[in-house]
XYZ file of C-alpha atoms in Angstrom:
662
model
C 72.944 8.153 40.578
C 71.256 10.260 43.152
C 67.585 11.884 42.471
C 69.391 15.120 42.519
C 71.574 14.274 39.747
C 68.692 12.855 37.706
C 66.893 16.023 38.050
C 69.900 18.071 36.707
C 70.671 15.680 33.738
C 67.324 14.926 32.314
C 66.320 18.517 31.400
C 69.879 18.954 29.892
C 69.335 15.786 27.876
C 65.887 17.039 26.887
C 67.167 20.456 25.946
C 70.000 18.778 23.944
C 67.328 16.644 21.952
C 65.160 19.552 21.323
C 68.163 21.543 19.803
C 69.035 18.628 17.582
C 65.356 18.664 16.437
C 65.285 22.363 15.696
C 68.643 22.125 13.965
C 67.381 19.194 11.983
C 64.159 21.071 10.882
C 66.166 24.138 9.903
C 68.383 21.968 7.809
C 65.492 20.320 6.216
C 63.960 23.732 5.348
C 67.140 25.012 3.750
C 68.044 21.657 1.895
C 64.445 21.761 0.439
C 64.682 25.220 -0.823
C 68.208 24.586 -2.333
C 67.160 21.140 -3.746
C 64.222 22.431 -5.473
C 66.483 24.986 -7.100
C 68.741 22.292 -8.442
C 66.000 20.344 -9.759
C 64.694 23.573 -11.626
C 68.187 23.685 -13.154
C 68.654 20.139 -13.836
C 65.348 19.659 -16.051
C 65.843 22.453 -18.580
C 69.810 21.880 -18.738
C 69.051 18.143 -19.465
C 66.575 19.235 -22.113
C 68.382 22.235 -23.739
C 71.788 21.377 -23.330
C 72.108 17.539 -23.344
C 69.288 17.165 -25.660
C 69.870 20.028 -28.061
C 73.543 20.944 -28.015
C 74.819 17.582 -27.277
C 72.302 15.942 -29.475
C 71.363 13.117 -27.033
C 68.267 10.898 -27.966
C 65.172 11.228 -26.175
C 65.311 7.748 -24.743
C 68.846 8.426 -23.214
C 67.459 11.751 -21.920
C 64.716 9.761 -20.149
C 67.070 7.233 -18.672
C 69.192 10.052 -17.318
C 66.194 11.836 -15.661
C 64.750 8.773 -14.290
C 68.123 7.672 -12.823
C 68.504 11.044 -11.062
C 64.775 10.778 -9.649
C 65.066 7.155 -8.305
C 68.526 7.306 -6.702
C 66.754 8.464 -3.596
C 66.387 4.507 -3.098
C 69.813 4.303 -2.098
C 69.082 5.975 1.108
C 68.978 2.671 3.073
C 72.530 1.525 1.816
C 73.828 5.190 2.639
C 72.388 5.042 6.172
C 73.691 1.372 6.537
C 77.154 2.462 5.512
C 77.337 5.804 7.208
C 74.555 5.722 9.954
C 71.951 8.160 10.021
C 74.139 11.124 11.256
C 76.625 10.442 8.502
C 74.160 9.983 5.818
C 72.558 13.341 6.807
C 76.002 14.930 7.094
C 76.802 13.579 3.308
C 73.428 14.494 1.568
C 72.655 17.695 3.341
C 75.999 18.874 3.193
C 76.194 17.663 -0.404
C 73.136 19.678 -1.444
C 74.727 22.950 0.318
C 77.972 22.449 -1.460
C 76.751 21.743 -4.710
C 74.455 24.448 -4.675
C 77.354 26.854 -4.163
C 79.354 25.268 -6.740
C 76.406 25.515 -9.196
C 75.934 29.016 -8.625
C 79.764 29.820 -9.441
C 79.305 27.861 -12.704
C 78.474 29.423 -16.146
C 79.135 26.176 -18.178
C 75.934 24.351 -19.193
C 77.634 20.721 -19.050
C 78.933 21.524 -15.655
C 75.664 22.866 -14.548
C 74.030 19.656 -15.744
C 76.487 17.513 -13.574
C 76.491 19.781 -10.535
C 72.376 19.985 -10.585
C 72.199 16.321 -11.223
C 74.379 15.429 -8.278
C 72.487 18.085 -6.135
C 69.200 16.815 -7.011
C 70.390 13.252 -6.211
C 71.518 14.362 -2.783
C 68.236 16.061 -2.251
C 66.291 13.102 -2.941
C 68.608 10.995 -0.657
C 68.201 13.544 2.188
C 64.376 13.278 2.476
C 63.978 9.717 3.384
C 67.111 10.095 5.706
C 65.610 13.086 7.219
C 62.363 11.252 7.810
C 63.986 8.341 9.342
C 65.889 10.670 11.734
C 62.760 12.206 12.747
C 61.437 8.663 13.647
C 64.439 8.238 15.860
C 63.628 11.422 17.790
C 60.133 10.705 18.003
C 60.658 7.386 19.871
C 62.699 9.502 22.302
C 59.978 12.023 22.665
C 61.683 14.892 21.092
C 59.809 15.023 17.798
C 56.227 15.377 16.865
C 55.073 13.346 13.793
C 54.005 16.236 11.594
C 57.144 18.344 11.976
C 59.233 16.940 9.124
C 56.368 17.576 6.796
C 55.963 21.207 8.050
C 59.845 21.578 7.517
C 59.480 20.536 3.944
C 56.507 22.835 3.624
C 58.368 25.772 4.855
C 61.278 24.926 2.700
C 59.064 25.007 -0.423
C 57.707 28.251 0.703
C 61.092 29.746 1.291
C 62.219 28.757 -2.168
C 59.055 30.287 -3.594
C 59.585 33.520 -1.738
C 63.137 33.538 -3.103
C 61.699 32.975 -6.626
C 59.307 35.814 -6.218
C 62.082 38.268 -5.097
C 64.118 37.480 -8.392
C 61.155 37.937 -10.640
C 61.050 34.011 -11.397
C 64.476 34.404 -12.925
C 66.244 31.955 -10.647
C 69.329 32.781 -8.796
C 71.156 29.838 -10.475
C 70.931 31.785 -13.763
C 72.424 34.965 -12.577
C 76.041 35.712 -12.484
C 75.984 38.837 -10.474
C 77.568 39.191 -7.076
C 74.142 39.831 -5.199
C 72.950 36.375 -6.318
C 76.104 34.617 -5.056
C 75.932 36.391 -1.939
C 72.345 35.242 -1.360
C 73.197 31.572 -2.110
C 76.228 31.637 0.130
C 74.037 32.791 2.978
C 71.764 29.867 2.299
C 74.564 27.517 2.180
C 76.283 28.946 5.343
C 72.994 28.795 7.231
C 72.501 25.150 6.256
C 75.985 24.140 7.056
C 75.563 25.474 10.456
C 72.279 23.699 11.082
C 73.963 20.479 9.653
C 76.786 20.746 12.213
C 74.295 21.061 15.147
C 71.985 18.366 13.975
C 74.917 15.955 13.250
C 76.321 16.492 16.724
C 73.064 15.719 18.205
C 72.446 12.598 16.102
C 75.843 11.138 16.728
C 75.718 11.842 20.404
C 72.545 9.722 20.854
C 73.689 7.103 18.183
C 70.315 7.564 16.328
C 69.166 4.248 14.970
C 67.716 3.505 11.441
C 64.059 2.868 12.089
C 61.614 1.537 9.622
C 57.736 1.173 9.709
C 55.369 -1.559 8.521
C 54.504 -1.588 4.745
C 51.066 -0.084 5.600
C 52.703 2.927 7.124
C 55.692 3.184 4.694
C 53.527 3.400 1.541
C 52.015 6.895 2.062
C 55.488 8.125 1.623
C 55.337 7.605 -2.239
C 52.974 10.881 -1.953
C 56.224 13.006 -2.154
C 56.853 12.459 -5.926
C 53.174 13.314 -7.030
C 53.068 16.081 -4.523
C 56.353 17.627 -5.908
C 54.780 17.482 -9.411
C 51.892 19.619 -8.005
C 54.321 22.061 -6.568
C 56.371 22.408 -9.637
C 53.845 22.513 -12.112
C 50.832 24.421 -10.324
C 51.125 25.741 -6.829
C 54.641 27.256 -6.580
C 54.730 28.393 -10.128
C 54.371 31.741 -9.680
C 55.127 32.533 -13.511
C 52.106 30.342 -14.355
C 49.949 32.054 -11.936
C 50.695 35.314 -13.675
C 50.173 33.847 -17.097
C 46.746 32.166 -16.344
C 45.191 34.619 -14.120
C 46.485 37.681 -16.367
C 47.681 39.348 -13.051
C 51.055 41.311 -12.671
C 53.830 39.033 -11.346
C 53.655 40.934 -7.933
C 49.953 40.113 -7.586
C 50.592 36.540 -8.731
C 53.373 36.192 -6.194
C 51.023 37.450 -3.544
C 48.492 35.026 -4.475
C 50.997 32.186 -4.211
C 52.311 33.520 -0.900
C 48.950 33.578 0.638
C 48.073 30.037 -0.476
C 51.426 28.835 1.043
C 50.775 30.728 4.380
C 47.348 29.109 4.595
C 48.565 25.725 3.870
C 51.054 25.887 6.425
C 48.632 27.119 9.028
C 46.182 24.497 8.277
C 48.653 21.659 8.196
C 50.254 22.592 11.489
C 47.083 23.168 13.473
C 45.182 20.011 12.330
C 44.012 17.644 15.075
C 42.298 14.342 14.151
C 40.922 13.412 17.429
C 37.638 11.868 16.268
C 37.870 8.600 14.138
C 35.279 9.851 11.772
C 37.230 12.881 10.887
C 40.505 10.793 10.660
C 38.880 8.378 8.173
C 37.042 10.714 5.953
C 39.027 14.024 5.992
C 41.639 12.553 3.659
C 39.369 11.133 1.192
C 37.322 14.284 1.093
C 40.460 16.416 0.769
C 41.730 14.581 -1.737
C 38.723 14.325 -3.869
C 38.301 18.160 -3.490
C 41.852 18.635 -4.782
C 41.249 16.210 -7.797
C 38.101 18.239 -8.710
C 39.942 21.567 -8.257
C 42.733 20.593 -10.517
C 40.398 19.423 -13.238
C 40.251 23.226 -13.878
C 43.911 23.901 -14.460
C 43.035 24.899 -18.197
C 41.060 27.813 -16.541
C 42.061 31.366 -16.625
C 41.122 34.556 -14.831
C 39.608 34.453 -11.390
C 38.874 30.771 -11.507
C 42.464 30.015 -11.965
C 43.184 32.062 -8.848
C 40.793 30.152 -6.863
C 42.485 26.843 -7.855
C 45.599 28.078 -6.466
C 44.207 29.560 -3.498
C 42.253 26.679 -2.346
C 44.482 23.942 -3.828
C 47.572 24.433 -2.023
C 46.138 24.149 1.476
C 44.449 20.876 0.416
C 47.741 19.476 -1.016
C 49.507 20.790 2.176
C 47.130 18.905 4.368
C 47.350 15.608 2.429
C 51.023 15.826 2.327
C 51.286 16.126 6.123
C 48.790 13.454 6.805
C 50.767 11.088 4.417
C 54.424 12.059 5.802
C 53.401 12.148 9.533
C 52.244 8.360 9.154
C 55.656 7.455 8.134
C 57.250 9.168 11.209
C 55.429 8.298 14.349
C 53.065 5.341 13.612
C 53.959 2.319 15.784
C 55.650 0.028 15.581
C 59.226 1.462 14.726
C 61.345 -1.382 13.511
C 65.027 -1.421 13.459
C 65.841 -2.074 9.906
C 67.617 -1.063 6.806
C 64.846 1.296 5.797
C 64.012 -1.033 2.901
C 60.289 -0.354 3.112
C 60.795 3.379 3.297
C 63.102 3.682 0.675
C 61.149 1.300 -1.801
C 57.950 3.479 -1.156
C 59.850 6.643 -1.809
C 61.417 5.309 -4.962
C 57.873 4.429 -6.419
C 56.779 7.947 -5.575
C 59.839 9.150 -7.630
C 59.078 6.943 -10.570
C 55.811 8.511 -10.546
C 57.367 11.824 -10.391
C 59.266 10.970 -13.445
C 56.430 9.488 -15.346
C 53.935 12.562 -14.635
C 56.661 15.151 -15.536
C 57.717 13.237 -18.692
C 54.198 12.819 -19.927
C 53.635 16.550 -19.063
C 56.627 17.666 -21.134
C 56.181 15.016 -23.918
C 52.500 15.938 -24.534
C 53.631 19.250 -26.129
C 55.606 17.545 -28.660
C 54.073 13.861 -29.147
C 50.512 12.935 -29.968
C 50.168 10.965 -26.701
C 46.333 11.429 -26.563
C 46.745 13.013 -22.994
C 46.492 16.678 -22.413
C 49.077 18.197 -20.198
C 46.204 19.929 -18.096
C 45.147 16.498 -16.731
C 48.587 15.745 -15.408
C 47.971 17.718 -12.142
C 44.684 16.150 -11.496
C 46.436 12.710 -11.881
C 49.085 13.700 -9.463
C 46.512 14.900 -7.014
C 44.754 11.666 -7.026
C 47.947 9.736 -6.070
C 48.676 12.282 -3.272
C 45.085 11.762 -2.016
C 45.199 8.028 -2.120
C 48.601 8.054 -0.198
C 47.017 10.158 2.507
C 43.970 7.824 2.743
C 46.330 4.906 3.326
C 47.839 7.009 6.213
C 44.726 8.140 7.706
C 44.601 7.149 11.580
C 44.186 9.484 14.544
C 47.354 8.532 16.494
C 49.957 9.839 14.301
C 48.323 13.426 13.920
C 48.897 15.077 17.320
C 49.627 18.823 17.128
C 53.181 19.572 15.885
C 55.601 20.893 18.378
C 56.019 24.302 16.412
C 54.133 26.877 18.212
C 51.270 28.781 16.515
C 52.941 32.303 17.221
C 56.312 30.935 15.570
C 54.401 29.423 12.690
C 52.331 32.646 12.155
C 55.611 34.811 12.353
C 57.211 32.525 9.601
C 54.014 32.639 7.426
C 53.987 36.496 7.675
C 57.793 36.678 6.733
C 56.979 35.262 3.453
C 54.918 38.017 2.441
C 58.170 40.252 2.438
C 59.154 38.897 -1.196
C 55.944 39.856 -3.016
C 55.598 43.164 -1.002
C 59.052 44.097 -1.941
C 58.461 43.210 -5.640
C 55.144 45.088 -5.673
C 56.927 48.398 -4.592
C 59.754 47.908 -7.096
C 57.432 47.037 -9.828
C 56.896 50.321 -11.864
C 54.701 50.727 -14.869
C 56.323 51.249 -18.228
C 56.964 55.262 -18.978
C 54.265 56.920 -20.881
C 55.587 57.901 -24.297
C 52.512 58.007 -26.272
C 53.203 59.908 -29.209
C 51.051 62.715 -30.589
C 51.609 61.865 -34.224
C 52.979 58.995 -36.046
C 56.740 58.898 -35.828
C 59.038 59.473 -38.896
C 60.104 55.907 -38.774
C 59.261 52.716 -36.641
C 61.619 49.974 -35.791
C 60.005 46.459 -35.555
C 61.886 43.579 -34.303
C 60.937 39.801 -34.723
C 62.655 37.521 -32.471
C 62.139 33.743 -31.604
C 63.587 33.745 -27.987
C 64.146 29.792 -27.732
C 62.394 29.682 -24.406
C 65.332 31.900 -23.169
C 68.005 29.392 -23.866
C 71.268 30.399 -25.800
C 72.966 28.308 -28.472
C 75.023 26.882 -25.463
C 71.982 25.568 -23.649
C 72.005 27.974 -20.780
C 69.095 30.210 -19.704
C 70.131 33.897 -20.174
C 67.274 36.429 -20.278
C 69.839 39.355 -19.756
C 71.600 38.396 -22.876
C 68.016 38.507 -24.765
C 67.394 41.775 -23.192
C 70.529 43.395 -24.020
C 70.012 42.575 -27.771
C 66.649 44.048 -27.722
C 67.789 47.167 -25.959
C 70.777 47.722 -28.305
C 68.309 47.460 -31.319
C 66.413 50.393 -30.114
C 63.182 48.624 -31.405
C 59.911 50.306 -30.794
C 57.805 47.167 -31.155
C 59.009 43.571 -30.532
C 57.373 40.393 -31.727
C 58.237 37.339 -29.980
C 58.126 33.703 -30.279
C 58.779 30.808 -27.909
C 57.898 32.792 -24.910
C 57.522 30.455 -21.876
C 55.680 31.712 -18.822
C 56.296 29.074 -16.146
C 57.166 25.922 -17.953
C 59.236 23.819 -15.529
C 61.158 22.310 -18.480
C 62.246 25.949 -19.553
C 63.372 27.081 -16.118
C 59.803 27.961 -14.606
C 60.583 31.700 -15.438
C 57.985 34.344 -16.674
C 59.824 35.509 -19.575
C 57.471 38.110 -20.682
C 56.936 39.980 -17.417
C 60.687 39.717 -16.747
C 61.652 41.239 -19.986
C 58.816 43.886 -20.025
C 60.028 45.056 -16.586
C 63.730 44.953 -17.619
C 62.995 47.017 -20.818
C 60.393 49.085 -19.373
C 58.008 48.159 -22.296
C 54.198 47.404 -22.451
C 53.462 43.803 -23.060
C 50.834 41.622 -24.542
C 50.767 37.797 -24.223
C 49.387 35.443 -27.053
C 49.542 32.081 -25.440
C 48.992 28.923 -27.739
C 49.840 26.063 -25.724
C 46.837 23.902 -23.782
C 48.324 25.208 -20.322
C 48.568 28.850 -21.514
C 52.035 29.091 -20.819
C 53.826 29.287 -23.999
C 53.316 30.992 -27.259
C 53.700 34.586 -28.865
C 53.887 38.051 -27.336
C 54.532 41.503 -28.088
C 56.623 44.305 -26.465
C 56.024 47.896 -27.187
C 57.493 51.287 -26.020
C 53.835 52.688 -26.757
C 50.755 51.222 -25.095
C 49.046 48.308 -26.508
C 45.465 47.292 -27.292
C 45.040 43.595 -27.845
C 42.342 43.091 -30.439
C 42.314 39.568 -30.927
C 44.073 36.146 -29.843
C 43.361 32.912 -31.836
C 44.535 29.455 -32.770
C 45.499 28.380 -36.040
C 44.594 25.201 -37.778
C 44.888 22.100 -37.705
C 43.062 21.403 -34.521
C 44.463 18.647 -32.351
C 48.007 19.132 -32.591
C 50.210 18.494 -29.508
C 51.300 22.148 -29.573
C 48.825 24.616 -30.954
C 50.030 27.516 -33.119
C 48.305 30.896 -33.199
C 48.555 34.640 -33.449
C 48.043 37.660 -31.417
C 46.770 40.974 -32.768
C 47.330 44.345 -31.059
C 47.279 47.956 -31.979
C 50.213 50.098 -30.900
C 49.157 53.380 -29.927
C 51.367 55.887 -31.868
C 49.044 58.762 -31.648
C 46.659 59.813 -34.274
C 47.350 56.749 -36.501
C 47.697 53.478 -34.589
C 50.026 50.585 -35.984
C 48.480 47.174 -36.192
C 50.744 44.191 -35.285
C 50.074 40.424 -35.768
C 52.471 38.182 -34.078
C 52.604 34.444 -35.123
C 54.696 31.363 -35.243
C 53.803 28.880 -38.022
C 54.085 25.048 -37.952
C 57.738 23.945 -37.459
C 58.444 20.888 -39.491
C 59.745 22.220 -42.920
C 58.597 19.266 -44.974
C 54.996 19.735 -43.776
C 54.225 23.043 -45.802
C 50.661 21.924 -46.417
C 49.999 22.745 -42.787
C 51.484 26.184 -43.165
C 49.470 26.576 -46.375
C 46.424 25.995 -44.141
C 47.563 28.511 -41.594
C 48.457 31.599 -43.577
C 45.028 32.298 -44.954
C 43.854 32.707 -41.258
C 46.341 35.315 -40.911
C 45.366 37.058 -44.139
C 41.775 37.004 -42.823
C 42.763 38.478 -39.437
C 44.508 41.261 -41.136
C 41.499 41.871 -43.281
C 43.218 44.532 -45.556
C 43.610 46.989 -42.530
C 46.202 49.727 -43.327
C 49.562 49.954 -41.468
C 49.834 46.524 -40.487
C 52.762 44.212 -39.691
C 52.607 40.532 -39.506
C 55.817 39.150 -38.239
C 57.320 36.057 -36.800
C 58.975 32.720 -37.043
C 57.008 31.430 -40.173
C 59.395 28.215 -40.674
C 59.065 28.516 -44.419
C 61.789 29.495 -47.073
C 61.311 32.440 -49.394
C 59.424 31.200 -52.504
C 57.400 28.642 -50.922
C 53.586 28.263 -51.505
C 52.943 29.631 -48.048
C 54.994 32.772 -48.534
C 53.669 33.402 -51.984
C 50.250 33.621 -50.435
C 51.271 36.636 -48.277
C 52.861 38.214 -51.393
C 49.821 37.515 -53.351
C 47.717 39.036 -50.818
C 49.386 42.420 -51.141
C 52.157 42.466 -48.482
C 55.496 43.351 -48.590
C 58.346 41.148 -47.380
C 60.741 43.655 -45.367
C 63.485 41.137 -45.770
C 63.895 41.954 -49.331
C 65.279 45.411 -48.101
C 67.731 44.007 -46.183
C 71.122 42.074 -46.652
C 71.074 39.099 -48.849
C 70.501 36.324 -48.279
C 69.353 37.325 -44.858
C 69.625 33.839 -42.942
C 68.193 33.847 -39.447
C 68.495 30.215 -38.281
C 70.354 28.616 -36.795
C 71.976 31.392 -34.901
C 75.507 29.960 -34.497
C 75.580 28.952 -38.456
C 72.906 30.650 -40.205
C 71.732 28.885 -43.482
C 68.031 29.560 -43.753
C 65.605 32.537 -43.811
C 62.515 31.632 -41.777
C 61.900 34.704 -39.861
C 60.025 37.436 -41.461
C 58.390 40.987 -41.254
C 55.670 41.366 -43.745
C 53.972 44.837 -44.012
C 51.276 46.672 -45.881
C 52.322 48.914 -48.812
C 51.694 52.035 -46.752
C 54.666 51.098 -44.495
C 57.668 51.387 -46.678
C 60.741 49.313 -45.517
C 63.660 51.553 -45.363
C 66.062 48.973 -44.010
C 66.221 45.700 -42.405
C 69.204 44.221 -40.285
C 69.825 40.733 -39.070
C 71.452 41.026 -35.869
C 74.311 38.456 -35.112
C 73.823 36.936 -31.551
C 73.898 33.442 -29.979
C 71.415 34.585 -27.242
C 68.746 32.451 -28.970
C 68.935 29.754 -31.656
C 67.362 32.388 -34.025
C 68.663 35.704 -35.254
C 66.380 38.708 -34.578
C 65.603 40.939 -37.416
C 64.612 44.583 -37.325
C 62.973 46.603 -39.999
C 62.962 50.377 -40.095
C 59.360 51.244 -41.351
C 58.450 54.557 -42.767
C 54.648 55.372 -42.857
C 53.389 57.026 -46.004
């Protein structure tokens, strides 16, 4: 071959390799975004459909969840059977096609199967994408930090979409716009997949593994994903713990993501001292920050704003070590997949402990789980620390800055569309007031599917002025990571007041009102030390000259443990303090005539349920056989009527009392 020919062929080959890298990076971004969406469907559907509707044991649920999380360990056999190009084709294409199919499904059992398969495909894709990056890095077309940056961008893209839909994921929405957005993502992913596959197949990309010391940092992926799901990408949680509006919380998370991307992309560890100590210092700082996950207000905002850049930095260090650190060894990816599976086992263990801590007395607060995950990510980054593998990524600063800036479109648009509730303050007490009590079951209907629109429709059709809510989730990953209160308040154009009772401030009671609310008190109910606290929120509804006092509560749920409710009710009576025009409402988990209900009667309150249809059963919604939801009122609020509304939007039936003030 003549020198002239070489000068023509080499640039073309280099251009082809770079095109493959761009296509594969784009594919990683899109597969990560869609993969996270599948994970957020799989976890709650496993619990609310398979666990509650199908009545599967907790042990079996754990087995199913662990199996889905660790099947990424089959990446090595997949690559050996199909090659790297074929493995990426099957897993990346699988995520895209399964995501499209899941969007079309409205059936919880089908959702469970599709989201489980999509999650498995995503977890298989990650180690294969890293292996493909190693192959390109050996040829000089890839830089070590690029795969980590692509995953970070994918996470940020998913969060931007999550913000745009007010945290109510596209997967749960049956409307045409949601389907169109998903189809655009799928089409873009399939296009990028075709280009990446062609490049990988053309150069016959080899499976390349690394030594154990450089494989182990990949275990960071699982604990790092825990941090993203529970804290840093959890916009609903950000709104709940800061007390900010949903658009403001979205802006906070977006700023943290943009800073994290820029920090991770521009890092150079040229000096051995910096290389050796920076991962340890960053990891320690992240652990210390996450010891404050129970904090609220400005401190909670600082944790997110500083924590995500630290987490992004540590993740980039860990993943980059597994891409370009010599020697690269032709292998079956055994070391890579074993390290990845260890991380996935940690992911399952951390998430299970977090979720179970709300139901079981494990002796572990859910607020310590993020710090434990941060410690594991930091240790993985320390294992990875070496200056050689952290050269600057081949993603230009202007390009990355432009991508980071694009993330702000979602919170900006949400901010512009976020209208305050209409001002309907009365000049005098209305002739009658409609008060509803509704246990929302974390937004899941009796079929085990998240359906906030159905809940909103029930409330809207009831024409309630004040709505007392229980089981309101604001960011729980095992309940879809949605901010139920913000979404419902915006959808119904009502004022909202949150009364969290969980240790992480993401679950509890709430009040919605057509009229302005003034929160007077939030407090826990005894006994202390329960896995999931019970409490109440007391607020005044501004009806003009004479306010209405509303106490929303949810008592202990185990029927046979009435003595705990007997301990809780006196606290409600004390909070009431004989104030006039007061409503105490909620899921009281007690039958009429029990000692705890007799306490309310003896205190001088009226059971509005006695003015409605008998027997007034409210639970379970699909076959009511017990009355455990109540609206108690002071004698100066005369119950004119009480309706029990038939619906399967929740596992409880809502009750609506029409009250006539004297």
